[in-house]
Amino acid sequence: MIWQSSLPLLVLCSSLLPGLIIFALPESSVRIRTTLNLFGAVTKLALVAWMVWDVYQGHQFETRLQFLPNLDFTLQMGPLSVLFVTLSALLWLVTTIYAIGYLEGSPHRSRFFGFFSLCVTATAGVAMAGNLLTFLLFYEMLTLVTYPLVVHRGTEAARQAGHTYLRYTLPGGVLLLIGTVWLYTVTGTLEFTSRGFLQTVDESQHPALIAIFFLLVMGFGVKAALIPLHGWLPQAMVAPAPVSALLHAVAVVKAGAFGVIRIVYDVYGAEFASQLGVTQPLAILAAITILYGSLRALFQDDLKRRLAYSTISQVSYITLGVAIVGPIATIGGLVHLVHQGLMKITLFFCAGNLAETLGIHKISEMRGVGKRMPLTMAAFTVGALGMIGIPPIAGFISKWYLGLGALEVGQSWVVLVLIASTLLNAAYFLPVLYIVWFCEPDHPWCENRHFDNSETNWTLLLPALATAGMAVAAGLLASLPYTPLEWVRFITHNQFYQ
Amino acid sequence: MLSSTALIWGVALILLPLSGALLTFLFRAVATPIGICVALAINLCTVRLAWLISTQEVPRYPLGGWGAPLGIDLYVDGLSMTLLIMSAVVGLAISCYAPSYFRSARHKLIYFWPLWLFLWTALNALFLSADIFNLYVTLELLSLAAVALAALAGSADALTGAMRYLLVSLLGSLCYLLGVALLYHAYATVDIALLAERVVASPITSAAFGLMMAGLLLKTALFPLHFWLPPAHASAAAPVSALLSALVVKASYYLLLRLWLEVFGNVNVGIDVILGVFGAAAVLWGSLQALRQSRLKLLIAYSTVAQLGYLFVVFPLAAVNANAWQGALYLALSHAFAKAAMFLAAGNMLLFCGHDRIIDLDRVVQRLPLSLSAFALAGVSIIGLPPSGGFIGKWLLLEVAVAHALWGWAVVIVVGGILAAAYVFRVVGHAFTPAKNTHEVHAVPAVMEWVALVLATSSILLGLSAAQTLMLFEVGDPFRILSGEAPS
Amino acid sequence: MSSTFFFALAGIGLFVLGLYGLIIYAHLLRKILAINIMGSGVFLVLAGLAHRLPDGTADPISHAMIITGIVVAVAATALALVLMLQVQHTTGQAVLPEKQKY
């Protein structure tokens, strides 16, 4: 049917068109802009929900247009795409609401929301890309449209951060391009195939395949913030809080991690990749990143920087889960894509609330803030405990499956890494929670804005509470149908057992 | 005969701008309406011609009854058609832009129109000519019109730049003409197709080849013969810079490519690698120089030097796989659109701020959003990010380079892209920050912003229509890909 | 052979001489003259190498080319002279700056 082949395109357009219209709107037309933003976000969510149902029934949605003579522009909705597209659609809606409140009255909002929508378009494209070329296309688009968001404030620091961002991501894109071209010249195809399409490649080409794997992983590793390619992420903190939320939880970092997932599962195939012996180094690199990120996070006083290093560490759980190669570890890695998103976005929303309401940027300034902003800090606490991995919050599920999966394939060292990381997570989050709830403020709060009956603007508060709620629900109700965990089981079943 | 009906449109492509030039010279008061009408008519004829040649056979038209071997033939295939389309589209954009740009200097507009339409005549005639002497005449006419236009800005920089440009292009033309004289002596024809049949490796052929290449390389500004280009292109008026960088250098490149493909197919042993090395040096040197510039238009001019380098990196790649020519043509085409858009956007910023110092661009992102978007989108194509036309060009080149394990060339191609990103985003970054010393600002007419944006967008869209564009390239098989007899 | 060879050699000599002048002299008028000498050299080569019809008459096509070339050269010289005067008028001297002052 025609709508089946155009549905992925519609998902793209649901954020692309509002974005383009918003660019043309004058700064003052707040109401039209807000309506368009929310309309786009809700439409996208509705379209995605419709597809989730059909994909679960075993349908595939595909849009295919000719791009180069033997290479198509392909958008595909398979189970894996659904996982990422749903996450981005859901969190886009929440972040849009948050951004509307956060940027109220600040200049250049048309530009901001325009690029914001383009950013989500690119993320949806990354999620739905049906071959490596289409993936590359949206991946580079993502790099470009996030740049104006990072430098949005127009200060010298923002310009520097923007340059650092590009200095990492564009060369990363180049590695990706070389890898992609090379892969194409070796195989003549780039279409993502469940369980990979490289098994039939001649043995003599295997060294080339190994080199290509590392080129591609390094390309994606820049955005996935694998060390030593992580340097841009802490610097990008000068961006407004909704942008940080987007960078860390929804779009950029996740696009990198998703790229690694695609490479291992749909290009090489997990089993073939482990036969080539390329997954073990990746697992070790991911483990080092996990520990390094957590260690660096310990010593940051700036709240957003601490969260940034925490992201570096947490995103590598996804890579680790993929690189261990086993059905259970896969579940842990893939489900963390969603869980980390929910928890990290909560934390960034809360950090934004603190900065926006009380002008707090540093952890040392957070003494006793729990009494002033109890709901925000409750959400923060949920996010932080989830990151540590305390049941029943979502983070626990990820770590549990990662640990089990590692034991299943006999990689018990991973469990040690997980324990060490959990201790480190506790070491950098628990003191914050202690300061927040059990210390008295040492000086009166400087109130940036005044809100009558609530601790802060409701558009800032509700998104944080909503995502915190989702993080708890994803953990508590994990075994119900249509939860992230169940969906990931469905994917893993296709990848390993069919 | 089908071919002659098709080439009536080709003849129209020469006669239209020629009569337009005369009319705008005679009726100065209505020069702008006449000029824009002529530009539109040229576009219609180009579309018609493109339609005819892609559905029918490749035409050849003896002008005035003088068929080969005497000359004067007109000839169209995919290669020349692509460049005709390129000049039609960019030409129309410049025709719409220039009247607004020169609105406070009407006396310049009076000179601009006839000169620009003469240039367009020479350009179209050059792409359509099928004999090497005719090509000399059109090349010379092109240079004279281009120099006069470059001098139009009137400043000391512009005049000295134009003077140097004139001397260099006369030198280049004379070298070329001497080569023509030698070839004519040896083979008694100036028709390209006949030459292709008759030419054999001999000292006189090599001498002619060397002279013609040297002349054309000088005119195409291949490193290290690029010294004249940045001052001439950067100090001209914005629409003139755009047409110099986008169109005029492509004309001599086209001629070089045509001779290489048709005439000197078997006498160019080893030269391809030398050209590739100079091309690679141009890519790196031009990009590094662009990074060092403090003025926007000079940055863009050096970027042209770098991008022209890519067109020569192709030669060693095409020696192993003729598909690389398609990449070169794709790069030339998207560079024309993108570079014209960049110069026009730079013209807007220059007009708006009153200067083009990069660090004092002063928040043009919110003051001239369309121009900055045009600059950034054009930059995307110059860098070669997907899905722009520049990306397709680089993809085709990389495919050849990687498939034949020519890693050195592959590295040059991608490093050039990274350097391009560095200089494009240097400009874009400063467009977000406020300047230390602010200036009085001037309004920029909307049409100027939109023209730049439309050109930049089309350089992106070019990448999305790759299948059709590549099909057009193949009309008449200019690169010998279909027949499989690629030059080895 | 001998006369053909002689004319061609003389033409190439003029071409090289002109090239030398173009590079060596700073004054624009001299450069323009040098270009003209180079042009004459090329025309001489064209004319000298034109003796190739079997009945001994000169090849008319070569001559047509030379005439066309001369017309182009006259136009180019005129433009160059005007431009030189403009340069002299604006900068006060008829030479090109050694180094760009950007």
PDB file of C-alpha atoms in Angstrom, chain A residues 66-69 71 108 111 133 136-137 140 144 147-148 151 154-155 159 163 166 170-171 174 177-178 180-182 184-185 190, chain B residues 365-366 380 385-387 391-392 395-396 398-399 402-403 407 414 418 421 425-426 428-430 432-434 463-464 466-467 470:
ATOM      1  CA  GLN A  66      17.096   6.434  -6.093  1.00  0.00           C
ATOM      2  CA  PHE A  67      20.193   8.315  -4.960  1.00  0.00           C
ATOM      3  CA  LEU A  68      23.253   7.041  -6.807  1.00  0.00           C
ATOM      4  CA  PRO A  69      23.069   4.480  -9.632  1.00  0.00           C
ATOM      5  CA  LEU A  71      22.705   3.006  -4.065  1.00  0.00           C
ATOM      6  CA  HIS A 108      16.283  34.202  18.544  1.00  0.00           C
ATOM      7  CA  ARG A 111      16.179  30.092  14.921  1.00  0.00           C
ATOM      8  CA  LEU A 133      24.785   5.713   2.972  1.00  0.00           C
ATOM      9  CA  LEU A 136      25.783   8.708   6.854  1.00  0.00           C
ATOM     10  CA  LEU A 137      23.623  11.354   5.236  1.00  0.00           C
ATOM     11  CA  GLU A 140      26.252  14.402   8.972  1.00  0.00           C
ATOM     12  CA  LEU A 144      25.481  20.367  11.076  1.00  0.00           C
ATOM     13  CA  TYR A 147      26.151  23.305  15.564  1.00  0.00           C
ATOM     14  CA  PRO A 148      23.864  26.379  15.645  1.00  0.00           C
ATOM     15  CA  VAL A 151      26.718  28.211  19.601  1.00  0.00           C
ATOM     16  CA  GLY A 154      26.617  33.797  20.615  1.00  0.00           C
ATOM     17  CA  THR A 155      29.306  34.259  23.256  1.00  0.00           C
ATOM     18  CA  ARG A 159      31.877  29.829  19.550  1.00  0.00           C
ATOM     19  CA  HIS A 163      34.509  24.735  17.054  1.00  0.00           C
ATOM     20  CA  LEU A 166      33.119  20.333  14.838  1.00  0.00           C
ATOM     21  CA  LEU A 170      33.708  16.352  11.153  1.00  0.00           C
ATOM     22  CA  PRO A 171      36.900  14.280  11.080  1.00  0.00           C
ATOM     23  CA  VAL A 174      35.434  11.620   7.324  1.00  0.00           C
ATOM     24  CA  LEU A 177      32.957   8.215   4.816  1.00  0.00           C
ATOM     25  CA  ILE A 178      36.186   6.380   4.012  1.00  0.00           C
ATOM     26  CA  THR A 180      31.676   3.401   3.942  1.00  0.00           C
ATOM     27  CA  VAL A 181      33.286   3.853   0.529  1.00  0.00           C
ATOM     28  CA  TRP A 182      35.722   1.060   1.253  1.00  0.00           C
ATOM     29  CA  TYR A 184      31.062  -0.432  -0.767  1.00  0.00           C
ATOM     30  CA  THR A 185      34.005  -1.217  -3.018  1.00  0.00           C
ATOM     31  CA  LEU A 190      25.435  -1.154   1.890  1.00  0.00           C
TER      32      LEU A 190
ATOM     33  CA  VAL B 365      23.333  35.310  11.551  1.00  0.00           C
ATOM     34  CA  GLN B 366      20.365  37.174  12.960  1.00  0.00           C
ATOM     35  CA  VAL B 380      28.190  22.213   2.914  1.00  0.00           C
ATOM     36  CA  LEU B 385      28.915  16.700   3.101  1.00  0.00           C
ATOM     37  CA  PRO B 386      25.922  14.615   2.074  1.00  0.00           C
ATOM     38  CA  PRO B 387      23.561  15.039   0.335  1.00  0.00           C
ATOM     39  CA  PHE B 391      29.403  14.958  -1.796  1.00  0.00           C
ATOM     40  CA  ILE B 392      28.426  13.003  -4.901  1.00  0.00           C
ATOM     41  CA  TRP B 395      32.011   9.941  -3.422  1.00  0.00           C
ATOM     42  CA  LEU B 396      32.622   9.054  -7.086  1.00  0.00           C
ATOM     43  CA  LEU B 398      36.756   8.163  -3.504  1.00  0.00           C
ATOM     44  CA  GLU B 399      35.107   5.096  -4.935  1.00  0.00           C
ATOM     45  CA  VAL B 402      39.663   3.219  -2.750  1.00  0.00           C
ATOM     46  CA  ALA B 403      38.771   0.478  -5.216  1.00  0.00           C
ATOM     47  CA  TRP B 407      45.197   5.806  -0.788  1.00  0.00           C
ATOM     48  CA  VAL B 414      39.119  13.973   2.433  1.00  0.00           C
ATOM     49  CA  ILE B 418      38.223  18.894   6.472  1.00  0.00           C
ATOM     50  CA  ALA B 421      35.082  22.764   6.830  1.00  0.00           C
ATOM     51  CA  PHE B 425      32.977  27.375   9.895  1.00  0.00           C
ATOM     52  CA  ARG B 426      35.532  30.036  10.769  1.00  0.00           C
ATOM     53  CA  VAL B 428      30.007  30.900  10.287  1.00  0.00           C
ATOM     54  CA  GLY B 429      31.305  30.954  13.874  1.00  0.00           C
ATOM     55  CA  HIS B 430      32.053  34.677  13.748  1.00  0.00           C
ATOM     56  CA  PHE B 432      27.146  34.294  15.675  1.00  0.00           C
ATOM     57  CA  THR B 433      29.289  36.492  17.902  1.00  0.00           C
ATOM     58  CA  PRO B 434      29.085  40.260  18.285  1.00  0.00           C
ATOM     59  CA  GLY B 463      23.156  15.796  -4.910  1.00  0.00           C
ATOM     60  CA  LEU B 464      19.609  14.501  -4.657  1.00  0.00           C
ATOM     61  CA  ALA B 466      22.445  12.372  -8.956  1.00  0.00           C
ATOM     62  CA  ALA B 467      20.900   9.602 -11.047  1.00  0.00           C
ATOM     63  CA  LEU B 470      24.845  11.264 -14.262  1.00  0.00           C
TER      64      LEU B 470
END
